[in-house]
Amino acid sequence: MRKFSTMQKILVTGGAGYIGSHTVVELINTGFEVVIVDNFSNSTPDSINGIERITGIRPSLHEADCSDIQAMQKLFFEEKNIDGIIHFAALKVVGESVERPLEYYRNNLLSTINMMQMLSEFGGKYMVFSSSCTVYGQPDVLPVTEETPRKLAMSPYGNTKRVGEDIIQDTVKASHGIYAIALRYFNPIGAHPSAEIGELPLGKPDNLVPFITQTAAGIREKLQIFGGDYDSPDGTAIRDYFHVVDLARAHVLALQRMIDGKSKATYEVFNVGAGKGVTVLQVVKAFERVTGVKLNYEIVGRRAGDIEKVWADTSLAQTELGWKALSTLEEALLTAWNWEKRVKGIKN
């Protein structure tokens, strides 16, 4: 990716989180000035230290909640001249959203509304939205393309992404000079190759790979695989896993597309994934193969809100953004394990 000769100032909401921190690194390395806002509900300030160790630059940090409109107005007034937003900040645990729907709707939708309002009030031009393949529900045809119909979401979390897309699209249509891209991504895994930043869930993990690495590290006695009776080669669910650094690059390319005036519409959508489906059990076996660590696992009942299988057709992102996933599943899993070992002080 090319460096920018004139520095654009980009606000990254949830920039201390897993995907956010990796995207901040890619933004800084590409020449952007980055401002982070995070309430640290599922992240820690140490990720900012990791970003600085990798890039040599410490981004501006505001500790605040994106659903607090007054705090956001204060941030935009203080920072001045924010050109665009990459919006990650959201509650994101599928099962938890089924149990606490109002909390998810209030947090995720209000924060998105506030971000669009800030762009309108303070003259920002660009929005990259962290959407999700959950908007497709359980698709009738695989792989899914951007033209695949969105279905009724199977969880409140998924519905917040679906409605969030609509909020952004409607706002852009009613605005002048604001461009937005929603990236519908699949299952990012792994960590930065430096092992300075990675996925560090506070409390019990929701995603597969942190469960795998914590089990391998002896933090958890057993890995539970949810559902062994799906229509798949080994009965476990199928997902599209790809490296988080590849995902971070996609956000930068989406931003560059809008800044360069290459958008074909004021609102665009792109799928971002590896472009192939892998079963949960295949991921477990790949981890064992690449690390040499055997996992204690058991297959249990299905989890509420989970779909059976989904993977992406990423040809549009390749054609329009010049993006594709570069790392293999094994490479991504190895970086996740190296990160876990560093965090827990495990020697090779």
PDB file of C-alpha atoms in Angstrom, residues 67-217:
ATOM      1  CA  SER A  67     -22.736   6.035  22.518  1.00  0.00           C
ATOM      2  CA  ASP A  68     -22.237   9.207  24.617  1.00  0.00           C
ATOM      3  CA  ILE A  69     -23.033  12.051  22.202  1.00  0.00           C
ATOM      4  CA  GLN A  70     -21.628  14.784  24.447  1.00  0.00           C
ATOM      5  CA  ALA A  71     -18.324  12.939  24.815  1.00  0.00           C
ATOM      6  CA  MET A  72     -18.127  12.527  21.050  1.00  0.00           C
ATOM      7  CA  GLN A  73     -18.842  16.208  20.423  1.00  0.00           C
ATOM      8  CA  LYS A  74     -16.088  17.099  22.903  1.00  0.00           C
ATOM      9  CA  LEU A  75     -13.663  14.744  21.149  1.00  0.00           C
ATOM     10  CA  PHE A  76     -14.366  16.161  17.689  1.00  0.00           C
ATOM     11  CA  PHE A  77     -14.130  19.729  18.971  1.00  0.00           C
ATOM     12  CA  GLU A  78     -10.758  19.054  20.619  1.00  0.00           C
ATOM     13  CA  GLU A  79      -9.193  17.082  17.772  1.00  0.00           C
ATOM     14  CA  LYS A  80     -10.525  19.251  14.932  1.00  0.00           C
ATOM     15  CA  ASN A  81     -10.354  18.357  11.245  1.00  0.00           C
ATOM     16  CA  ILE A  82     -11.041  14.629  11.508  1.00  0.00           C
ATOM     17  CA  ASP A  83     -11.307  13.533   7.877  1.00  0.00           C
ATOM     18  CA  GLY A  84     -12.897  10.129   8.396  1.00  0.00           C
ATOM     19  CA  ILE A  85     -13.897   7.370  10.776  1.00  0.00           C
ATOM     20  CA  ILE A  86     -13.260   3.640  10.910  1.00  0.00           C
ATOM     21  CA  HIS A  87     -16.003   2.410  13.210  1.00  0.00           C
ATOM     22  CA  PHE A  88     -15.273  -0.771  15.170  1.00  0.00           C
ATOM     23  CA  ALA A  89     -16.700   0.081  18.586  1.00  0.00           C
ATOM     24  CA  ALA A  90     -19.486  -2.389  19.360  1.00  0.00           C
ATOM     25  CA  LEU A  91     -20.514  -5.180  21.673  1.00  0.00           C
ATOM     26  CA  LYS A  92     -19.880  -8.356  19.706  1.00  0.00           C
ATOM     27  CA  VAL A  93     -20.671 -11.585  21.572  1.00  0.00           C
ATOM     28  CA  VAL A  94     -23.381 -13.445  19.650  1.00  0.00           C
ATOM     29  CA  GLY A  95     -24.627 -15.571  22.542  1.00  0.00           C
ATOM     30  CA  GLU A  96     -24.593 -12.674  24.971  1.00  0.00           C
ATOM     31  CA  SER A  97     -26.628 -10.570  22.538  1.00  0.00           C
ATOM     32  CA  VAL A  98     -29.362 -13.223  22.612  1.00  0.00           C
ATOM     33  CA  GLU A  99     -29.504 -12.890  26.398  1.00  0.00           C
ATOM     34  CA  ARG A 100     -29.149  -9.077  26.548  1.00  0.00           C
ATOM     35  CA  PRO A 101     -30.657  -7.681  23.331  1.00  0.00           C
ATOM     36  CA  LEU A 102     -31.506  -4.185  24.577  1.00  0.00           C
ATOM     37  CA  GLU A 103     -27.937  -3.581  25.697  1.00  0.00           C
ATOM     38  CA  TYR A 104     -26.683  -4.531  22.231  1.00  0.00           C
ATOM     39  CA  TYR A 105     -29.215  -2.402  20.370  1.00  0.00           C
ATOM     40  CA  ARG A 106     -28.598   0.595  22.616  1.00  0.00           C
ATOM     41  CA  ASN A 107     -24.809   0.430  22.409  1.00  0.00           C
ATOM     42  CA  ASN A 108     -24.205  -0.641  18.828  1.00  0.00           C
ATOM     43  CA  LEU A 109     -26.861   1.408  17.086  1.00  0.00           C
ATOM     44  CA  LEU A 110     -26.483   4.573  19.134  1.00  0.00           C
ATOM     45  CA  SER A 111     -22.715   4.613  18.603  1.00  0.00           C
ATOM     46  CA  THR A 112     -23.221   4.279  14.839  1.00  0.00           C
ATOM     47  CA  ILE A 113     -25.815   7.072  14.808  1.00  0.00           C
ATOM     48  CA  ASN A 114     -23.415   9.274  16.762  1.00  0.00           C
ATOM     49  CA  MET A 115     -20.552   8.655  14.359  1.00  0.00           C
ATOM     50  CA  MET A 116     -22.648   9.621  11.346  1.00  0.00           C
ATOM     51  CA  GLN A 117     -23.843  12.724  13.189  1.00  0.00           C
ATOM     52  CA  MET A 118     -20.245  13.711  13.957  1.00  0.00           C
ATOM     53  CA  LEU A 119     -19.288  13.438  10.298  1.00  0.00           C
ATOM     54  CA  SER A 120     -22.195  15.693   9.380  1.00  0.00           C
ATOM     55  CA  GLU A 121     -21.577  18.232  12.151  1.00  0.00           C
ATOM     56  CA  PHE A 122     -17.806  18.500  11.855  1.00  0.00           C
ATOM     57  CA  GLY A 123     -17.259  18.134   8.108  1.00  0.00           C
ATOM     58  CA  GLY A 124     -15.793  14.633   7.925  1.00  0.00           C
ATOM     59  CA  LYS A 125     -16.071  12.836   4.599  1.00  0.00           C
ATOM     60  CA  TYR A 126     -15.350   9.123   5.017  1.00  0.00           C
ATOM     61  CA  MET A 127     -16.763   6.194   6.976  1.00  0.00           C
ATOM     62  CA  VAL A 128     -15.534   2.590   6.964  1.00  0.00           C
ATOM     63  CA  PHE A 129     -17.995   0.436   8.882  1.00  0.00           C
ATOM     64  CA  SER A 130     -17.130  -2.809  10.607  1.00  0.00           C
ATOM     65  CA  SER A 131     -19.974  -4.984   9.370  1.00  0.00           C
ATOM     66  CA  SER A 132     -20.258  -8.756   9.409  1.00  0.00           C
ATOM     67  CA  CYS A 133     -21.215 -11.822   7.420  1.00  0.00           C
ATOM     68  CA  THR A 134     -23.934 -12.302  10.046  1.00  0.00           C
ATOM     69  CA  VAL A 135     -26.113  -9.985   7.917  1.00  0.00           C
ATOM     70  CA  TYR A 136     -26.520 -12.894   5.468  1.00  0.00           C
ATOM     71  CA  GLY A 137     -27.985 -15.202   8.123  1.00  0.00           C
ATOM     72  CA  GLN A 138     -27.852 -18.792   6.877  1.00  0.00           C
ATOM     73  CA  PRO A 139     -27.477 -18.251   3.104  1.00  0.00           C
ATOM     74  CA  ASP A 140     -29.336 -20.438   0.613  1.00  0.00           C
ATOM     75  CA  VAL A 141     -26.372 -20.411  -1.794  1.00  0.00           C
ATOM     76  CA  LEU A 142     -22.656 -20.487  -1.000  1.00  0.00           C
ATOM     77  CA  PRO A 143     -20.301 -18.745  -1.289  1.00  0.00           C
ATOM     78  CA  VAL A 144     -22.046 -15.461  -0.563  1.00  0.00           C
ATOM     79  CA  THR A 145     -21.526 -12.431  -2.775  1.00  0.00           C
ATOM     80  CA  GLU A 146     -22.394  -8.823  -2.023  1.00  0.00           C
ATOM     81  CA  GLU A 147     -25.599  -9.434  -3.989  1.00  0.00           C
ATOM     82  CA  THR A 148     -26.666 -12.274  -1.697  1.00  0.00           C
ATOM     83  CA  PRO A 149     -29.896 -11.170   0.021  1.00  0.00           C
ATOM     84  CA  ARG A 150     -29.558 -10.151   3.627  1.00  0.00           C
ATOM     85  CA  LYS A 151     -31.732 -12.326   5.824  1.00  0.00           C
ATOM     86  CA  LEU A 152     -33.370 -11.869   9.178  1.00  0.00           C
ATOM     87  CA  ALA A 153     -30.424 -12.028  11.554  1.00  0.00           C
ATOM     88  CA  MET A 154     -30.099 -15.032  13.840  1.00  0.00           C
ATOM     89  CA  SER A 155     -28.954 -12.890  16.784  1.00  0.00           C
ATOM     90  CA  PRO A 156     -29.433  -9.336  18.046  1.00  0.00           C
ATOM     91  CA  TYR A 157     -25.714  -8.772  17.404  1.00  0.00           C
ATOM     92  CA  GLY A 158     -26.172  -9.683  13.751  1.00  0.00           C
ATOM     93  CA  ASN A 159     -29.209  -7.453  13.533  1.00  0.00           C
ATOM     94  CA  THR A 160     -27.244  -4.467  14.872  1.00  0.00           C
ATOM     95  CA  LYS A 161     -24.858  -4.887  11.939  1.00  0.00           C
ATOM     96  CA  ARG A 162     -27.740  -5.139   9.484  1.00  0.00           C
ATOM     97  CA  VAL A 163     -29.491  -2.055  10.877  1.00  0.00           C
ATOM     98  CA  GLY A 164     -26.149  -0.259  11.231  1.00  0.00           C
ATOM     99  CA  GLU A 165     -25.589  -0.659   7.499  1.00  0.00           C
ATOM    100  CA  ASP A 166     -29.036   0.812   6.839  1.00  0.00           C
ATOM    101  CA  ILE A 167     -28.377   3.786   9.117  1.00  0.00           C
ATOM    102  CA  ILE A 168     -25.153   4.577   7.288  1.00  0.00           C
ATOM    103  CA  GLN A 169     -26.614   4.082   3.817  1.00  0.00           C
ATOM    104  CA  ASP A 170     -29.627   6.298   4.551  1.00  0.00           C
ATOM    105  CA  THR A 171     -27.457   9.005   6.120  1.00  0.00           C
ATOM    106  CA  VAL A 172     -25.035   9.051   3.194  1.00  0.00           C
ATOM    107  CA  LYS A 173     -27.942   9.300   0.754  1.00  0.00           C
ATOM    108  CA  ALA A 174     -29.292  12.335   2.594  1.00  0.00           C
ATOM    109  CA  SER A 175     -25.877  13.987   2.949  1.00  0.00           C
ATOM    110  CA  HIS A 176     -23.587  15.819   0.574  1.00  0.00           C
ATOM    111  CA  GLY A 177     -19.935  14.841   0.372  1.00  0.00           C
ATOM    112  CA  ILE A 178     -19.940  11.853   2.742  1.00  0.00           C
ATOM    113  CA  TYR A 179     -18.804   8.474   1.413  1.00  0.00           C
ATOM    114  CA  ALA A 180     -19.070   5.155   3.224  1.00  0.00           C
ATOM    115  CA  ILE A 181     -17.888   1.577   2.750  1.00  0.00           C
ATOM    116  CA  ALA A 182     -19.207  -1.340   4.800  1.00  0.00           C
ATOM    117  CA  LEU A 183     -16.823  -4.273   5.033  1.00  0.00           C
ATOM    118  CA  ARG A 184     -18.719  -7.490   5.694  1.00  0.00           C
ATOM    119  CA  TYR A 185     -16.068  -9.695   7.148  1.00  0.00           C
ATOM    120  CA  PHE A 186     -15.999 -13.251   8.091  1.00  0.00           C
ATOM    121  CA  ASN A 187     -13.764 -14.767  10.807  1.00  0.00           C
ATOM    122  CA  PRO A 188     -10.516 -12.895  11.487  1.00  0.00           C
ATOM    123  CA  ILE A 189      -7.938 -14.792  13.516  1.00  0.00           C
ATOM    124  CA  GLY A 190      -4.257 -14.537  14.395  1.00  0.00           C
ATOM    125  CA  ALA A 191      -2.097 -11.730  15.724  1.00  0.00           C
ATOM    126  CA  HIS A 192       0.521  -9.272  14.523  1.00  0.00           C
ATOM    127  CA  PRO A 193       3.723 -11.103  13.518  1.00  0.00           C
ATOM    128  CA  SER A 194       5.628  -9.109  16.153  1.00  0.00           C
ATOM    129  CA  ALA A 195       3.393 -10.622  18.880  1.00  0.00           C
ATOM    130  CA  GLU A 196       3.049  -7.083  20.290  1.00  0.00           C
ATOM    131  CA  ILE A 197      -0.727  -7.008  19.761  1.00  0.00           C
ATOM    132  CA  GLY A 198      -3.322  -9.747  19.397  1.00  0.00           C
ATOM    133  CA  GLU A 199      -6.698 -10.990  20.554  1.00  0.00           C
ATOM    134  CA  LEU A 200      -6.986 -10.700  24.329  1.00  0.00           C
ATOM    135  CA  PRO A 201     -10.600 -11.167  25.441  1.00  0.00           C
ATOM    136  CA  LEU A 202     -11.443  -9.986  28.925  1.00  0.00           C
ATOM    137  CA  GLY A 203     -13.065 -12.940  30.653  1.00  0.00           C
ATOM    138  CA  LYS A 204     -14.351 -15.958  28.772  1.00  0.00           C
ATOM    139  CA  PRO A 205     -13.580 -15.844  25.034  1.00  0.00           C
ATOM    140  CA  ASP A 206     -16.379 -15.958  22.488  1.00  0.00           C
ATOM    141  CA  ASN A 207     -14.292 -16.715  19.404  1.00  0.00           C
ATOM    142  CA  LEU A 208     -12.796 -20.094  18.547  1.00  0.00           C
ATOM    143  CA  VAL A 209      -9.081 -19.332  18.282  1.00  0.00           C
ATOM    144  CA  PRO A 210      -8.611 -17.706  21.724  1.00  0.00           C
ATOM    145  CA  PHE A 211     -10.309 -20.795  23.181  1.00  0.00           C
ATOM    146  CA  ILE A 212      -7.839 -22.940  21.259  1.00  0.00           C
ATOM    147  CA  THR A 213      -4.755 -21.008  22.366  1.00  0.00           C
ATOM    148  CA  GLN A 214      -5.915 -20.775  25.987  1.00  0.00           C
ATOM    149  CA  THR A 215      -6.524 -24.522  26.041  1.00  0.00           C
ATOM    150  CA  ALA A 216      -3.092 -25.126  24.523  1.00  0.00           C
ATOM    151  CA  ALA A 217      -1.563 -22.852  27.165  1.00  0.00           C
TER     152      ALA A 217
END
